XYZ file of C-alpha atoms in Angstrom:
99
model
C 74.983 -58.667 -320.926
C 75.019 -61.208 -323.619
C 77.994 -63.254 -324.134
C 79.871 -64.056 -327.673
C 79.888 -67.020 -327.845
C 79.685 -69.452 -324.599
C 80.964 -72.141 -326.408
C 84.346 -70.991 -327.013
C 84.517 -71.085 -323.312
C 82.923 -74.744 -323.201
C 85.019 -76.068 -325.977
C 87.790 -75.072 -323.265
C 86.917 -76.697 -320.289
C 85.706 -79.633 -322.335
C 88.976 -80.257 -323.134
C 90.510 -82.919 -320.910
C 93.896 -80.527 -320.421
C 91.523 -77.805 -318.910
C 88.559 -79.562 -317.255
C 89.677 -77.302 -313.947
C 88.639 -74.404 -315.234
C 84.833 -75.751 -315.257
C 83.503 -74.334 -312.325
C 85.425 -70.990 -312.630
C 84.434 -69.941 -316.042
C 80.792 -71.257 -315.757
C 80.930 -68.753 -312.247
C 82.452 -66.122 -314.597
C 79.977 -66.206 -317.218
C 76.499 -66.332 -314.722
C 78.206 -63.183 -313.521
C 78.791 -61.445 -316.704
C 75.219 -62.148 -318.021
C 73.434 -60.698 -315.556
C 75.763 -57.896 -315.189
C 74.962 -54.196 -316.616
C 78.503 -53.013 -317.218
C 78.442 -49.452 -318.595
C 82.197 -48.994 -318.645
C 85.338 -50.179 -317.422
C 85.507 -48.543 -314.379
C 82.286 -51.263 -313.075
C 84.047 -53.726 -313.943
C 87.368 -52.742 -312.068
C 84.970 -52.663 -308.821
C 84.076 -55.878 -308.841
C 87.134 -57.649 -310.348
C 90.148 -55.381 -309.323
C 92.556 -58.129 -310.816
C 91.355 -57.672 -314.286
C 93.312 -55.910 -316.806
C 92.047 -53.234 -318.821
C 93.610 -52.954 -322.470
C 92.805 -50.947 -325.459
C 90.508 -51.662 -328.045
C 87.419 -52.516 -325.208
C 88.969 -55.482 -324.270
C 89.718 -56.766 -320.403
C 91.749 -59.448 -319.071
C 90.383 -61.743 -316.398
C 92.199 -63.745 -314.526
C 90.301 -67.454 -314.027
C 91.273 -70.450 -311.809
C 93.451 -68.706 -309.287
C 94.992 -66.944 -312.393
C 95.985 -70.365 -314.152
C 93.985 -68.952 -316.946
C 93.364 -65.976 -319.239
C 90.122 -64.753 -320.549
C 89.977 -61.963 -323.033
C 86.904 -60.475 -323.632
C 85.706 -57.240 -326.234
C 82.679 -55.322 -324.791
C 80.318 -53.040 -326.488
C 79.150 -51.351 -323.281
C 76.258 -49.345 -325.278
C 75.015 -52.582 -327.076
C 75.428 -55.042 -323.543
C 77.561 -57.271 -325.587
C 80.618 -59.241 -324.537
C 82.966 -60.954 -327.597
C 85.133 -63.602 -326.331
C 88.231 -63.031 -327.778
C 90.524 -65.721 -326.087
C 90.457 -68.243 -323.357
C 94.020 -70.148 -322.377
C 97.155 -70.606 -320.159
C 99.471 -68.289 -319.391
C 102.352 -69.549 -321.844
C 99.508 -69.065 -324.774
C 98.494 -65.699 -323.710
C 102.306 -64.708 -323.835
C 102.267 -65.473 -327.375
C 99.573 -63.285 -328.507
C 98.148 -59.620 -329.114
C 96.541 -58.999 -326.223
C 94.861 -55.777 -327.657
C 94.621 -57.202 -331.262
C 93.320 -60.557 -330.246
């Protein structure tokens, strides 16, 4: 899969606040690129905490669940949008399936 854009994810865990989340979303992203997701469903198998919400998007839980990745997929195109990346008390605050 190819991932939209890495460096909204690096920008994160750059950031002083949220250099824990490092190793975790650097594990996260090696996983997603060389995964061949065709729907939902494969990606429920392998991460059975992760949310699935309307508009192609999924929830992951990172870091023990300290943090929130939402991603868009185009499953025919292999491409994954990053969407948002934060704590819990910022993902409370948004549109989940707008986002």
């Amino acid at each position: 899969m190819r991932i939209i854009s890495k460096r909204t994810l690096k920008e994160f865990y750059e950031n002083a606040l949220y250099f824990d989340s490092k190793n975790s979303l650097e594990a996260w992203h090696k996983e997603a690129v060389n995964a061949d997701w065709i729907n939902s469903n494969e990606i429920k198998s392998k991460y059975s905490n992760a949310s699935i919400i309307r508009n192609y998007r999924v929830v992951f839980n990172i870091h023990g669940n300290k943090y929130r990745l939402i991603v868009k997929i185009n499953y025919l195109v292999k491409i994954i949008f990053v969407r948002f990346i934060g704590t819990h008390e910022k993902y409370d605050i948004i549109n989940a399936k707008e986002v």
